[in-house]
Amino acid sequence: MDYLGIFSDYTLRTVALGAALLGLVSGALGTFAFLRRQSLIGDAMSHAALPGIALAFLITGSKATIVLLIGAAIAGWLGTWFIIKVVNLTRIKEDSALGLILSVFFGFGLVLLTFIQKMPQASQAGLDKFLFGQAATLLERDVVVMAALGVPVLILTILFWKELKLLSFDRDFGSHSGFPMHRLELLLTSLLVIAIVIGLQTVGVVLMSAMIVAPPAAARQWTDRMGVMVVLSSFFGAVSGVAGAVISSLSNNLPTGPTIVICMSGIVIFSILFAPNRGLLWAAVQKKRNNRKLQLQAVMEDLYFLSRQHKNPLYAHPVAVLRTMSAGHGGVDRSLEVLKSRGLAQSSDDDNWSLTETGIKEAGANVMKFKGQI
Amino acid sequence: MTENVIEVTDLTVAYRENPVLWDIDFTVPKGVLLAIVGPNGAGKTTLLKTILGLVKSAAGNVLIFGKPYSEVRRRVGYVPQRGSVDWDFPTTVLDVVMMGSYGKLGWVRRPGRKEKEQAINALGRVGMEKYSDRQINQLSGGQQQRVFLARALIQDAEIYFMDEPFQGVDATTERAIIKILKELRSEGKTVVVVHHDLQTVPEYFDWVTLLNVRRIASGPVEDVFTEENLRLAYGGKVAFLTQHSAGETGNGAEIETTDNTKSDIK
């Protein structure tokens, strides 16, 4: 297979473009959901969209993408509205409300889907691609629909950047500043629903929420700026979208949704492990560095203590003495080498060590500083 | 008689069936530093939020400069409780302070050079100019509080509402806040502070409202901040140890809890 020729292939180009678009939009809007600690609402929205797709087909008899997506958006939006109402009007908390609406809507959607599949006409086939997504079925006109929905979403996000940031960071202060926070919340919810709907044909209702949750989670590891975070999150979403869609298109019967999500998970795992500052590896390295610094100081202090036991402060002591003194710290030999290289310690032979004149001064100052802190 | 800049009448707020605030009446004259004081659950924060239209009232009326709050919003500054936001939010100190300019900017317009200068000035006033590029998750509690204060300062308001600005802050921050409160007063501005430290009320404030769901008393500190009123507000759960302290305002009262309201009266 000619791998370089992939993007000259018409179908693949369409698929890649569509997947990039969906990753871009869901990554951007997902950031807001992530920062507002509402990532899971995306899960409810996407599952709730399924009956909308089925009903849109049953009512119109059309399988045009735009018709199905409008149905999906209405159902997704309705599901979210129900969640808000359940939380406000009853004593059911948000997590239960989410689970409730998600399963009720999704279950209803599955029932409708089964019903549609048993209908006698031949035209009913293919709606089940909305479960796990099927990128290979993306046509140019589908991508046009996705762009027609997605580009306005991105434009509105940029336009109301300041207001949406205020909503995400400090709702009360935003309200006090004169912005109608309820309406902004409505706007953000609608944008999020559209972002999800765009991806349904490619990723599917079951896993679309991953495209809302995962990209910002990965992006947050790399940056402390909201603007950078949105851009990175979009980028991660787009990259995994393209990678997953292309891989699944190349082999038959590989559902796109799971493939994209596996690619995205790879990025998340990599970010959590290796991102500077927040990454686990970084934290482990920091910890090791701190440990070594502490060991070094301990050995230096021990040498200082020993130097004061003798008339000649430069009297050398065996390493074994230091080892017993720093029991539990370890790293005595390494610390001694480091001290030597800094001109703070010296050895008469490999086994016997003492501080140098400068070493004694510095250790003394350290001890005083330490006492001062107490 | 000086002009009253805040007039609260019959204000009642309920959460489900329970009253949180009940029939509150009080007025605040221009140019005072007012402390709202009361035990935990007395409705201090709710009162502030209701005045600012953030919490719906069941009944009653609030006038600021003789008008409903929504008409005079631009003349009002607000410092929410520091704990009400996520300090791990990915943004910088300068960015948070500039949020104070969003209201004046209105929809869609972004803060520019002028707003940035205002923000840096405000950070200078709270002694945080060196921190403008700092990520907000690297701040101490006191620094967070000063950032919130700076954000309110660039609102350039005539009345400020501050929710527990002294809660859990270091001495530097406490001094910085007091300095600014006094500056604001000398500029003729009115400041309303939800406060939890009874000991410092006579020293820091000149007007006080004692609250415990109902309004217990409201007026100049020397008239209102009395043992009897405090006992009414704190429900007899406080015992007075001393009536006199060395403070210049004289009337400092030291209070010890005999019950479980301790956290509020440290």
GROMACS .gro file of N, CA and C in nm, chain A residues 22-87:
model
  198
   22LEU      N    1  -1.418   1.742   1.360
   22LEU     CA    2  -1.489   1.703   1.482
   22LEU      C    3  -1.397   1.710   1.603
   23GLY      N    4  -1.270   1.672   1.585
   23GLY     CA    5  -1.175   1.679   1.696
   23GLY      C    6  -1.150   1.822   1.738
   24LEU      N    7  -1.139   1.910   1.639
   24LEU     CA    8  -1.114   2.052   1.662
   24LEU      C    9  -1.226   2.112   1.748
   25VAL      N   10  -1.348   2.090   1.706
   25VAL     CA   11  -1.463   2.153   1.773
   25VAL      C   12  -1.486   2.091   1.911
   26SER      N   13  -1.482   1.957   1.916
   26SER     CA   14  -1.509   1.895   2.047
   26SER      C   15  -1.396   1.925   2.145
   27GLY      N   16  -1.272   1.934   2.097
   27GLY     CA   17  -1.160   1.967   2.184
   27GLY      C   18  -1.177   2.106   2.244
   28ALA      N   19  -1.219   2.202   2.161
   28ALA     CA   20  -1.235   2.340   2.208
   28ALA      C   21  -1.347   2.350   2.310
   29LEU      N   22  -1.464   2.296   2.275
   29LEU     CA   23  -1.579   2.308   2.366
   29LEU      C   24  -1.560   2.221   2.490
   30GLY      N   25  -1.492   2.107   2.473
   30GLY     CA   26  -1.466   2.019   2.586
   30GLY      C   27  -1.387   2.089   2.695
   31THR      N   28  -1.300   2.182   2.653
   31THR     CA   29  -1.219   2.256   2.750
   31THR      C   30  -1.309   2.330   2.850
   32PHE      N   31  -1.415   2.391   2.798
   32PHE     CA   32  -1.504   2.463   2.889
   32PHE      C   33  -1.576   2.367   2.983
   33ALA      N   34  -1.621   2.253   2.927
   33ALA     CA   35  -1.687   2.154   3.012
   33ALA      C   36  -1.591   2.105   3.120
   34PHE      N   37  -1.466   2.082   3.079
   34PHE     CA   38  -1.363   2.034   3.172
   34PHE      C   39  -1.339   2.136   3.283
   35LEU      N   40  -1.323   2.262   3.247
   35LEU     CA   41  -1.293   2.365   3.346
   35LEU      C   42  -1.411   2.391   3.438
   36ARG      N   43  -1.532   2.366   3.390
   36ARG     CA   44  -1.650   2.383   3.475
   36ARG      C   45  -1.682   2.254   3.549
   37ARG      N   46  -1.596   2.155   3.539
   37ARG     CA   47  -1.615   2.024   3.604
   37ARG      C   48  -1.746   1.961   3.560
   38GLN      N   49  -1.776   1.974   3.432
   38GLN     CA   50  -1.899   1.917   3.380
   38GLN      C   51  -1.872   1.824   3.264
   39SER      N   52  -1.753   1.762   3.264
   39SER     CA   53  -1.715   1.677   3.153
   39SER      C   54  -1.819   1.569   3.125
   40LEU      N   55  -1.879   1.517   3.231
   40LEU     CA   56  -1.971   1.405   3.212
   40LEU      C   57  -2.100   1.444   3.142
   41ILE      N   58  -2.129   1.575   3.142
   41ILE     CA   59  -2.252   1.617   3.076
   41ILE      C   60  -2.245   1.582   2.928
   42GLY      N   61  -2.123   1.582   2.873
   42GLY     CA   62  -2.105   1.543   2.733
   42GLY      C   63  -2.149   1.399   2.709
   43ASP      N   64  -2.125   1.315   2.807
   43ASP     CA   65  -2.163   1.175   2.798
   43ASP      C   66  -2.315   1.161   2.790
   44ALA      N   67  -2.383   1.235   2.878
   44ALA     CA   68  -2.529   1.232   2.877
   44ALA      C   69  -2.583   1.288   2.746
   45MET      N   70  -2.523   1.400   2.701
   45MET     CA   71  -2.570   1.462   2.577
   45MET      C   72  -2.560   1.367   2.458
   46SER      N   73  -2.446   1.299   2.445
   46SER     CA   74  -2.427   1.216   2.327
   46SER      C   75  -2.519   1.093   2.330
   47HIS      N   76  -2.532   1.032   2.447
   47HIS     CA   77  -2.623   0.918   2.456
   47HIS      C   78  -2.768   0.961   2.433
   48ALA      N   79  -2.801   1.079   2.486
   48ALA     CA   80  -2.938   1.128   2.472
   48ALA      C   81  -2.971   1.159   2.327
   49ALA      N   82  -2.869   1.176   2.244
   49ALA     CA   83  -2.893   1.212   2.104
   49ALA      C   84  -2.950   1.096   2.023
   50LEU      N   85  -2.927   0.973   2.067
   50LEU     CA   86  -2.966   0.856   1.987
   50LEU      C   87  -3.115   0.851   1.951
   51PRO      N   88  -3.206   0.866   2.047
   51PRO     CA   89  -3.348   0.863   2.008
   51PRO      C   90  -3.382   0.975   1.911
   52GLY      N   91  -3.310   1.086   1.921
   52GLY     CA   92  -3.335   1.198   1.829
   52GLY      C   93  -3.306   1.157   1.685
   53ILE      N   94  -3.196   1.084   1.666
   53ILE     CA   95  -3.159   1.037   1.532
   53ILE      C   96  -3.268   0.943   1.479
   54ALA      N   97  -3.309   0.848   1.564
   54ALA     CA   98  -3.410   0.750   1.522
   54ALA      C   99  -3.543   0.818   1.492
   55LEU      N  100  -3.585   0.908   1.579
   55LEU     CA  101  -3.712   0.977   1.558
   55LEU      C  102  -3.708   1.064   1.433
   56ALA      N  103  -3.595   1.130   1.412
   56ALA     CA  104  -3.583   1.214   1.293
   56ALA      C  105  -3.605   1.130   1.168
   57PHE      N  106  -3.549   1.009   1.169
   57PHE     CA  107  -3.566   0.920   1.053
   57PHE      C  108  -3.711   0.873   1.043
   58LEU      N  109  -3.771   0.835   1.155
   58LEU     CA  110  -3.909   0.784   1.154
   58LEU      C  111  -4.006   0.892   1.106
   59ILE      N  112  -3.982   1.015   1.150
   59ILE     CA  113  -4.076   1.123   1.116
   59ILE      C  114  -4.060   1.167   0.971
   60THR      N  115  -3.935   1.186   0.929
   60THR     CA  116  -3.913   1.241   0.795
   60THR      C  117  -3.892   1.133   0.690
   61GLY      N  118  -3.852   1.015   0.732
   61GLY     CA  119  -3.819   0.910   0.636
   61GLY      C  120  -3.690   0.939   0.561
   62SER      N  121  -3.620   1.043   0.604
   62SER     CA  122  -3.498   1.083   0.534
   62SER      C  123  -3.376   1.040   0.613
   63LYS      N  124  -3.270   1.005   0.540
   63LYS     CA  125  -3.145   0.973   0.609
   63LYS      C  126  -3.039   1.079   0.582
   64ALA      N  127  -3.085   1.195   0.536
   64ALA     CA  128  -2.991   1.304   0.510
   64ALA      C  129  -2.923   1.342   0.641
   65THR      N  130  -2.792   1.362   0.634
   65THR     CA  131  -2.715   1.389   0.755
   65THR      C  132  -2.773   1.504   0.835
   66ILE      N  133  -2.806   1.613   0.766
   66ILE     CA  134  -2.850   1.732   0.838
   66ILE      C  135  -2.979   1.704   0.915
   67VAL      N  136  -3.068   1.625   0.856
   67VAL     CA  137  -3.195   1.592   0.923
   67VAL      C  138  -3.167   1.512   1.050
   68LEU      N  139  -3.084   1.409   1.036
   68LEU     CA  140  -3.054   1.324   1.152
   68LEU      C  141  -2.982   1.403   1.261
   69LEU      N  142  -2.890   1.490   1.219
   69LEU     CA  143  -2.813   1.565   1.319
   69LEU      C  144  -2.901   1.666   1.392
   70ILE      N  145  -2.997   1.724   1.319
   70ILE     CA  146  -3.088   1.817   1.387
   70ILE      C  147  -3.169   1.740   1.492
   71GLY      N  148  -3.216   1.620   1.454
   71GLY     CA  149  -3.286   1.536   1.552
   71GLY      C  150  -3.199   1.507   1.672
   72ALA      N  151  -3.072   1.473   1.644
   72ALA     CA  152  -2.977   1.442   1.752
   72ALA      C  153  -2.958   1.562   1.844
   73ALA      N  154  -2.944   1.680   1.784
   73ALA     CA  155  -2.920   1.801   1.863
   73ALA      C  156  -3.039   1.831   1.953
   74ILE      N  157  -3.159   1.818   1.896
   74ILE     CA  158  -3.278   1.847   1.976
   74ILE      C  159  -3.286   1.750   2.095
   75ALA      N  160  -3.264   1.621   2.068
   75ALA     CA  161  -3.272   1.523   2.176
   75ALA      C  162  -3.162   1.545   2.279
   76GLY      N  163  -3.041   1.574   2.231
   76GLY     CA  164  -2.928   1.598   2.322
   76GLY      C  165  -2.956   1.717   2.412
   77TRP      N  166  -3.009   1.821   2.349
   77TRP     CA  167  -3.040   1.943   2.423
   77TRP      C  168  -3.149   1.917   2.526
   78LEU      N  169  -3.251   1.843   2.482
   78LEU     CA  170  -3.363   1.810   2.570
   78LEU      C  171  -3.314   1.729   2.691
   79GLY      N  172  -3.226   1.634   2.665
   79GLY     CA  173  -3.170   1.551   2.772
   79GLY      C  174  -3.101   1.639   2.875
   80THR      N  175  -3.021   1.734   2.827
   80THR     CA  176  -2.949   1.824   2.917
   80THR      C  177  -3.048   1.908   2.999
   81TRP      N  178  -3.153   1.956   2.930
   81TRP     CA  179  -3.254   2.037   2.997
   81TRP      C  180  -3.321   1.956   3.108
   82PHE      N  181  -3.349   1.829   3.078
   82PHE     CA  182  -3.410   1.741   3.179
   82PHE      C  183  -3.317   1.727   3.300
   83ILE      N  184  -3.189   1.709   3.273
   83ILE     CA  185  -3.093   1.693   3.383
   83ILE      C  186  -3.098   1.815   3.474
   84ILE      N  187  -3.094   1.933   3.412
   84ILE     CA  188  -3.096   2.057   3.491
   84ILE      C  189  -3.225   2.065   3.573
   85LYS      N  190  -3.338   2.031   3.509
   85LYS     CA  191  -3.466   2.039   3.579
   85LYS      C  192  -3.472   1.939   3.695
   86VAL      N  193  -3.425   1.817   3.669
   86VAL     CA  194  -3.427   1.716   3.775
   86VAL      C  195  -3.346   1.764   3.895
   87VAL      N  196  -3.228   1.822   3.868
   87VAL     CA  197  -3.143   1.871   3.977
   87VAL      C  198  -3.210   1.985   4.051
   0.00000   0.00000   0.00000
